[in-house]
XYZ file of C-alpha atoms in Angstrom:
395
model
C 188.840 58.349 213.647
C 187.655 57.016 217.308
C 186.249 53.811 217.560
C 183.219 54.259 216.503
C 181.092 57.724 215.099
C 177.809 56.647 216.755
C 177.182 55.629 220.178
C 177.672 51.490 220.834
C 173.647 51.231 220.519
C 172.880 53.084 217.591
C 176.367 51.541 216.187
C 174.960 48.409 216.455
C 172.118 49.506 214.271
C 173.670 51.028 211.783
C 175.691 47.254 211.307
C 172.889 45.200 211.132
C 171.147 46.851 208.192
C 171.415 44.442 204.905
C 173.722 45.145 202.483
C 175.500 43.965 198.932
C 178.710 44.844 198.153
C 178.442 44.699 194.781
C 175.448 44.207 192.118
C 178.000 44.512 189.084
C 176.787 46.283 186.009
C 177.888 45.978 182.644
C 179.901 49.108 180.470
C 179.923 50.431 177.111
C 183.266 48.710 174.993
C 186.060 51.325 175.345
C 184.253 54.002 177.149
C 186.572 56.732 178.857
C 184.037 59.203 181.363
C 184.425 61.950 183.135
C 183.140 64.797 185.593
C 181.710 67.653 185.504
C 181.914 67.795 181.573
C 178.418 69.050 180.923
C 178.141 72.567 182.501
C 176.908 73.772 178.775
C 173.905 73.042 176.837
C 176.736 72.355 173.939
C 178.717 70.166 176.455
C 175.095 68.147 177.479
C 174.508 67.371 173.507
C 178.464 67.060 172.651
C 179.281 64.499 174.829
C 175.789 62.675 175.913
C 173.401 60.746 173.582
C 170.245 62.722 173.926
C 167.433 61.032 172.390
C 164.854 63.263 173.706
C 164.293 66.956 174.840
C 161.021 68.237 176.393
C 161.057 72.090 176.969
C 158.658 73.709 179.910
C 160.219 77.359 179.093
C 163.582 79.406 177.931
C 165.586 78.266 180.781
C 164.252 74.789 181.716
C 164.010 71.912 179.952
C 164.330 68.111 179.666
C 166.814 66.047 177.849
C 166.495 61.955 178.119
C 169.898 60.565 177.561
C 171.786 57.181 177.520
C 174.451 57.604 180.659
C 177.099 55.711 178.739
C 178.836 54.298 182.036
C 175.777 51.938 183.042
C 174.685 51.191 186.770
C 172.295 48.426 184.475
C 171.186 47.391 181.144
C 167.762 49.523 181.638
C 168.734 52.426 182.420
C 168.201 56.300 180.894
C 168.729 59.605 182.460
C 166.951 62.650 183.044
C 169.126 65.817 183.159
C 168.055 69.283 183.348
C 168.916 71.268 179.963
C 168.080 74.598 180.459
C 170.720 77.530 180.025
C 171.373 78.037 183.618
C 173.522 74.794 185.567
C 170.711 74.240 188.106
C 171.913 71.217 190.919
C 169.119 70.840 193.174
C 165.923 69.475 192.408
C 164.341 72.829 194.693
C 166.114 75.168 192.227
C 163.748 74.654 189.446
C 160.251 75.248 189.457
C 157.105 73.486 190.392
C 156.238 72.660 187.076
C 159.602 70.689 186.585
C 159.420 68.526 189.441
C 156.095 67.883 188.720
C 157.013 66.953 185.098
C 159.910 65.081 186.246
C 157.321 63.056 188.596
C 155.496 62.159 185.546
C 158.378 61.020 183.830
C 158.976 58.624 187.080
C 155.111 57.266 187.369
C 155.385 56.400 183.643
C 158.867 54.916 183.700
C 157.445 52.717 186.766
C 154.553 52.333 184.026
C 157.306 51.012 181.133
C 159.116 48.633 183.746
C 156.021 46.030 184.231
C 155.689 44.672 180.970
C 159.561 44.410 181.052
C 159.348 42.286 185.071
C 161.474 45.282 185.978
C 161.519 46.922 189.119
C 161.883 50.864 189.488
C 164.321 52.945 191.131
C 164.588 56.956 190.551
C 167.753 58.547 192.027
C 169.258 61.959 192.152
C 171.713 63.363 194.406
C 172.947 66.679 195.777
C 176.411 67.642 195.947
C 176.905 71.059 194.347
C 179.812 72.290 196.520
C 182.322 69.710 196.029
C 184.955 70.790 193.925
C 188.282 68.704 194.569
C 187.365 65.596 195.708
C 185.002 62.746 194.337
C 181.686 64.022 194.769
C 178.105 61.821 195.502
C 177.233 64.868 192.358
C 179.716 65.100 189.865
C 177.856 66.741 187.449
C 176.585 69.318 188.987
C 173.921 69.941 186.491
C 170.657 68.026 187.703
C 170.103 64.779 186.506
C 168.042 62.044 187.552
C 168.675 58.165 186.906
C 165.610 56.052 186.190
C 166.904 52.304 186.700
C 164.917 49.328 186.176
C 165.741 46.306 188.238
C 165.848 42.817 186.785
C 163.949 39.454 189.024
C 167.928 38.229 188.388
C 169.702 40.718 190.275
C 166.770 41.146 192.270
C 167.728 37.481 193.077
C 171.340 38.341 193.507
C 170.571 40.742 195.940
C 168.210 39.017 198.226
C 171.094 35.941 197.813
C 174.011 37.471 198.659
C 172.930 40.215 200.599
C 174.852 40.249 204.621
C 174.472 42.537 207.423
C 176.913 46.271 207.219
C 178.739 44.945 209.785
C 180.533 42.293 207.819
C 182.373 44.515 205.706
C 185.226 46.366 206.583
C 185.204 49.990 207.876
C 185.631 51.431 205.001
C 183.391 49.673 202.916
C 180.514 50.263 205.652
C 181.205 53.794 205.675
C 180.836 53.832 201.682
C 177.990 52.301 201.828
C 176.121 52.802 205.162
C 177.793 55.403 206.600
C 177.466 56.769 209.831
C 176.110 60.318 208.854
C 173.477 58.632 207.007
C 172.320 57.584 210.309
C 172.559 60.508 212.051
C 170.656 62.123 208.952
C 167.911 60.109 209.830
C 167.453 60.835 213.560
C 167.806 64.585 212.902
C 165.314 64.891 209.782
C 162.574 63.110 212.134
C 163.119 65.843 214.723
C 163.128 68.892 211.923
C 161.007 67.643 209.935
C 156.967 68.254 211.017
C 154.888 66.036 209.453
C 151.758 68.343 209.383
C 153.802 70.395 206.890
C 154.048 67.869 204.695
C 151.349 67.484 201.576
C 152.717 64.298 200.204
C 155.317 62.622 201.898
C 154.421 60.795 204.841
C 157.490 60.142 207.704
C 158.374 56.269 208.661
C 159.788 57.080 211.522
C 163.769 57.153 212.041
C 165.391 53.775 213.003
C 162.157 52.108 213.147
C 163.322 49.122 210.267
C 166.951 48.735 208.362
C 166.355 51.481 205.372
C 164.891 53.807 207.950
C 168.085 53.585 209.802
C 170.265 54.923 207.297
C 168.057 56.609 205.534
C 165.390 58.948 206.386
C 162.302 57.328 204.819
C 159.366 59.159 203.661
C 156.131 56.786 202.454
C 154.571 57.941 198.802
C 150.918 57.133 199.775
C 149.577 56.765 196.265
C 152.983 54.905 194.897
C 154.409 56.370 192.248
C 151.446 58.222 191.294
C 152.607 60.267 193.967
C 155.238 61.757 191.987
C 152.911 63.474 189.928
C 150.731 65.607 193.173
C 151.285 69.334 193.052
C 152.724 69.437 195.837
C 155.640 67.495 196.107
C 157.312 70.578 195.215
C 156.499 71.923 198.114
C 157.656 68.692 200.323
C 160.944 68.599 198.350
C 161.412 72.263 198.732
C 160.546 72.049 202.890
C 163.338 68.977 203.312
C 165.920 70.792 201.849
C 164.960 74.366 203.868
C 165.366 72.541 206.676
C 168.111 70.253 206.262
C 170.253 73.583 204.797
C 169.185 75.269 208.153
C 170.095 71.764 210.368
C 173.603 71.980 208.534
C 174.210 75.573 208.920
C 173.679 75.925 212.507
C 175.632 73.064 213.363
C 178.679 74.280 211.349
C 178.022 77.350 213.071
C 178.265 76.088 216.956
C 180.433 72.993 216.405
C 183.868 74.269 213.937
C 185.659 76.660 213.153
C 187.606 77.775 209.483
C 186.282 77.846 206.296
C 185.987 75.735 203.144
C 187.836 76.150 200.221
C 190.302 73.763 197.734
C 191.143 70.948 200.273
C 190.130 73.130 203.109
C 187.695 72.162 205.400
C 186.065 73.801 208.891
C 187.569 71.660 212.091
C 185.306 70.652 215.317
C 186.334 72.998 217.930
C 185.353 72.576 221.398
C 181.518 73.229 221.839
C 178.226 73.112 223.942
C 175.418 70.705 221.894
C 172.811 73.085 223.575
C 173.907 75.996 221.565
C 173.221 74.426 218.912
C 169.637 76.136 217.731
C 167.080 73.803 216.130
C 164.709 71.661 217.587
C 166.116 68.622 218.068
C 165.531 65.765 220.790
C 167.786 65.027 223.764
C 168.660 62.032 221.892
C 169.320 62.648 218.837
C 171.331 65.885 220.217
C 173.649 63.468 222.173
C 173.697 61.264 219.590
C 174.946 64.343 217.302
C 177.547 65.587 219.711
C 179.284 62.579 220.328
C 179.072 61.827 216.512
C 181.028 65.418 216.175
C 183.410 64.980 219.131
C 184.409 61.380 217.600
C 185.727 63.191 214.229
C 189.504 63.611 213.843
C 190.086 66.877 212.245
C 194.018 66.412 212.415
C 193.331 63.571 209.526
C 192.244 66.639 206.989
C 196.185 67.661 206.558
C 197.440 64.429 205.629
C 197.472 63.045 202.564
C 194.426 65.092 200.964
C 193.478 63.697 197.482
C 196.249 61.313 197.105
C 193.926 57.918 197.855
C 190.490 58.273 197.253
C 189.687 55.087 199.280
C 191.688 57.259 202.305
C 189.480 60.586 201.186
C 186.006 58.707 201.246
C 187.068 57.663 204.646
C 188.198 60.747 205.946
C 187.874 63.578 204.393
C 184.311 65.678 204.484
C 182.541 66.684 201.466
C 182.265 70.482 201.516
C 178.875 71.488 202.391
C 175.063 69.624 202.593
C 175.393 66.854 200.351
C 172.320 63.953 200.264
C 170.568 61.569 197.961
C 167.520 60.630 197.283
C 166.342 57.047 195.954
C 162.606 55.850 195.482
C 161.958 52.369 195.473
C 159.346 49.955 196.061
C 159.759 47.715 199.379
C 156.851 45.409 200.503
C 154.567 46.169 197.887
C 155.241 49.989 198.761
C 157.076 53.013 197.430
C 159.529 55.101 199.446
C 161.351 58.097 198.970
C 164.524 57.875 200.638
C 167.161 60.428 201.329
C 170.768 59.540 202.445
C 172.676 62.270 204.056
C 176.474 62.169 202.880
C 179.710 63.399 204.503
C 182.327 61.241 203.414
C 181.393 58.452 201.219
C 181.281 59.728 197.054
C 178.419 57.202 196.148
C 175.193 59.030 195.537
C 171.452 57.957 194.281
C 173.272 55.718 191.610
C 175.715 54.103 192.881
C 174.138 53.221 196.045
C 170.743 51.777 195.041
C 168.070 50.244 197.193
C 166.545 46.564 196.463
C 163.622 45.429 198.419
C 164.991 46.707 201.509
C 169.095 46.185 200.826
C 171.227 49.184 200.208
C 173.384 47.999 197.493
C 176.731 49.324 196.249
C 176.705 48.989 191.984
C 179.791 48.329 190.561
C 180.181 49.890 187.068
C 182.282 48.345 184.119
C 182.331 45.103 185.132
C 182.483 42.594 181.496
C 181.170 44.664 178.386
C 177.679 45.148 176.705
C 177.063 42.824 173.803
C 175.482 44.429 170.963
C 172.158 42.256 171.923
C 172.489 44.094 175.202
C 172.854 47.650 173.530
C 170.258 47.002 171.281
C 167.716 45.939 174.585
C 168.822 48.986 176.003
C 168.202 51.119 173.272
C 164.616 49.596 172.306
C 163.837 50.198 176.106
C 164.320 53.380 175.926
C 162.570 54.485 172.797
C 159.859 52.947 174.020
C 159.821 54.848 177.476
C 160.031 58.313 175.459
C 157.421 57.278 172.962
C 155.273 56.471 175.782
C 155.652 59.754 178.017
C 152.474 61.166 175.921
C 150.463 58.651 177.021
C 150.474 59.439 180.514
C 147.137 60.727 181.715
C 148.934 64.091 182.920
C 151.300 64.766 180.139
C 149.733 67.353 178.455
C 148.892 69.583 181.259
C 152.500 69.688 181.881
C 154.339 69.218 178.368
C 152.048 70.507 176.562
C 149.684 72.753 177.688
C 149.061 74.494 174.553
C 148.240 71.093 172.325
């Protein structure tokens, strides 16, 4: 790699924003995971405590289970558990995301009694295949996390500026095309087309910077509007497009089993979507910085080496809402090396913080918190003032 991906300025940005490196997180005694183990609906019940289903129609469905390799003690996860393997939130229909919304606004809802505070990830990732992936199910799933005031506490302690840590743990954790996701998604992105999520624009505070931010106007209620479908939907349409294009103009190859495209020589002008002088410059000497040599050497031997330098196969991004300021954001990190999606790299009043899984064991106190916490979250779904219109439309 060259000195640096970005240029000095926006560099200089990108190492200033607060992070933690790590909030640890206790594990299940003697748990052994996996990837990609629940492409079935057989696999999904097998292997995974479900201890809920909701079902909108013959192909899509909800099932609530306990991820059994924690990022915290409250914790459950929404996975979709319909027939077909769906991974983006945009390949399922309106009336999923809105139900999944609901499920959000109440488990914000369930966290105040508790002194928790919310944070609903997902990420995308669908075409990585041989190396850690920010997705590794591929099946949808969503993690609803509720923050305690303690590690809130660690977090606002402990928590130092990206440019403290070495390269590669800034480029795990803030990495460069994160940035450069932000400044392009404010250019593509038109805010009059837009029905719920409102733009903070790109670089203008630390989670804006390596993120691109969106505001949820009515909080989490937001979740719930009709047409967040249609926001999510737009992002991605134009993010695929932003992605395609520049693939198209900037390499050359194909991608395949430890086989990526290269950067070949090309003009930043050709490169066809609306995008500021800025950000385009920004973009090209991002591109021109890359190293494509590095993709032959040592492939999938050192995963620390392959989350450093070696791409992700195709669009990859995740998306974490969180309250900051007495406000709720959606945020959405664009990935191209680092494996850490919506989970694994949370965001705490403003710090983007690594979790670190497995670190001392559950007690059975802890288990039975966790448990309790989540029974009560599915017994309370009902209640929600929109929960019928969506679950059940027919009661």
């Amino acid at each position: 790699m060259a000195h640096t991906l970005l240029p000095q300025h926006i560099e200089d940005a990108r190492a200033a924003v607060p992070v933690l490196d790590s909030l640890p997180a206790k594990g299940y005694p003697g748990y052994t995971g996996g990837t990609g183990r629940l492409r079935s609906i057989g696999q999904l019940y097998d292997r995974t405590k479900v201890f809920g289903r909701i079902t909108l129609s013959p192909d899509e469905a909800y099932a609530l289970t306990n991820k059994r390799s924690p990022h915290a003690l409250y914790e459950l996860m929404v996975i979709s558990g319909g027939n077909s393997q769906r991974p983006g939130l945009h390949d399922h229909s309106a009336a999923f995301v809105r139900g999944l919304g609901i499920m959000a606004d109440a488990f914000a809802a369930h966290c105040r009694p508790y002194d928790l505070t919310p944070v609903v990830s997902w990420s995308y990732d669908p075409a990585t295949l041989d190396r850690e992936s920010i997705q590794g199910e591929k099946r949808f799933h969503a993690h609803l996390v509720g923050r305690t005031l303690a590690e809130r506490a660690t977090v606002a302690a402990k928590a130092v500026p990206a440019g403290q840590l070495s390269a590669i743990r800034a480029r795990r954790i803030v990495e460069e095309a994160s940035v450069l996701g932000s400044l392009i998604s404010a250019d593509v992105v038109d805010p009059d087309a837009l029905r719920v999520l409102a733009p903070v624009p790109a670089l203008s505070s630390p989670t804006a910077t390596v993120t691109a931010q969106f505001e949820l106007p009515d909080g989490w209620a937001s979740l719930t509007h009709p047409g967040l479908y249609d926001d999510i939907t737009y992002v991605h349409r134009k993010l695929r497009r932003t992605y395609d294009e520049i693939v198209r103009v900037a390499t050359t190859g194909t991608t395949g089993h430890w086989q990526r495209p290269r950067v070949r020589e090309f003009d930043a002008d050709d490169i066809s979507v609306p995008l500021r002088s800025q950000t385009r410059a920004v973009l090209a000497h991002y591109l021109r910085a890359l190293r494509p040599e590095a993709l032959t050497q040592g492939r999938g031997k050192d995963r620390a080496r392959d989350t450093h330098v070696y791409p992700l196969a195709d669009l990859a991004y995740a998306v974490t809402i969180a309250e900051q300021a007495g406000k709720v954001y959606l945020h959405l990190r664009v990935n191209l090396f680092s494996d850490l999606g919506g989970a694994g790299i949370s965001i705490i009043d403003g710090v983007i913080v690594k979790t670190k899984k497995g670190v001392s064991t559950l007690m059975p106190a802890d288990i039975a918190a966790r448990d309790a916490f989540q029974v009560e979250y599915l017994n309370g779904i009902p209640q929600h003032a929109e929960a019928a219109r969506i679950f059940f439309p027919g009661a």
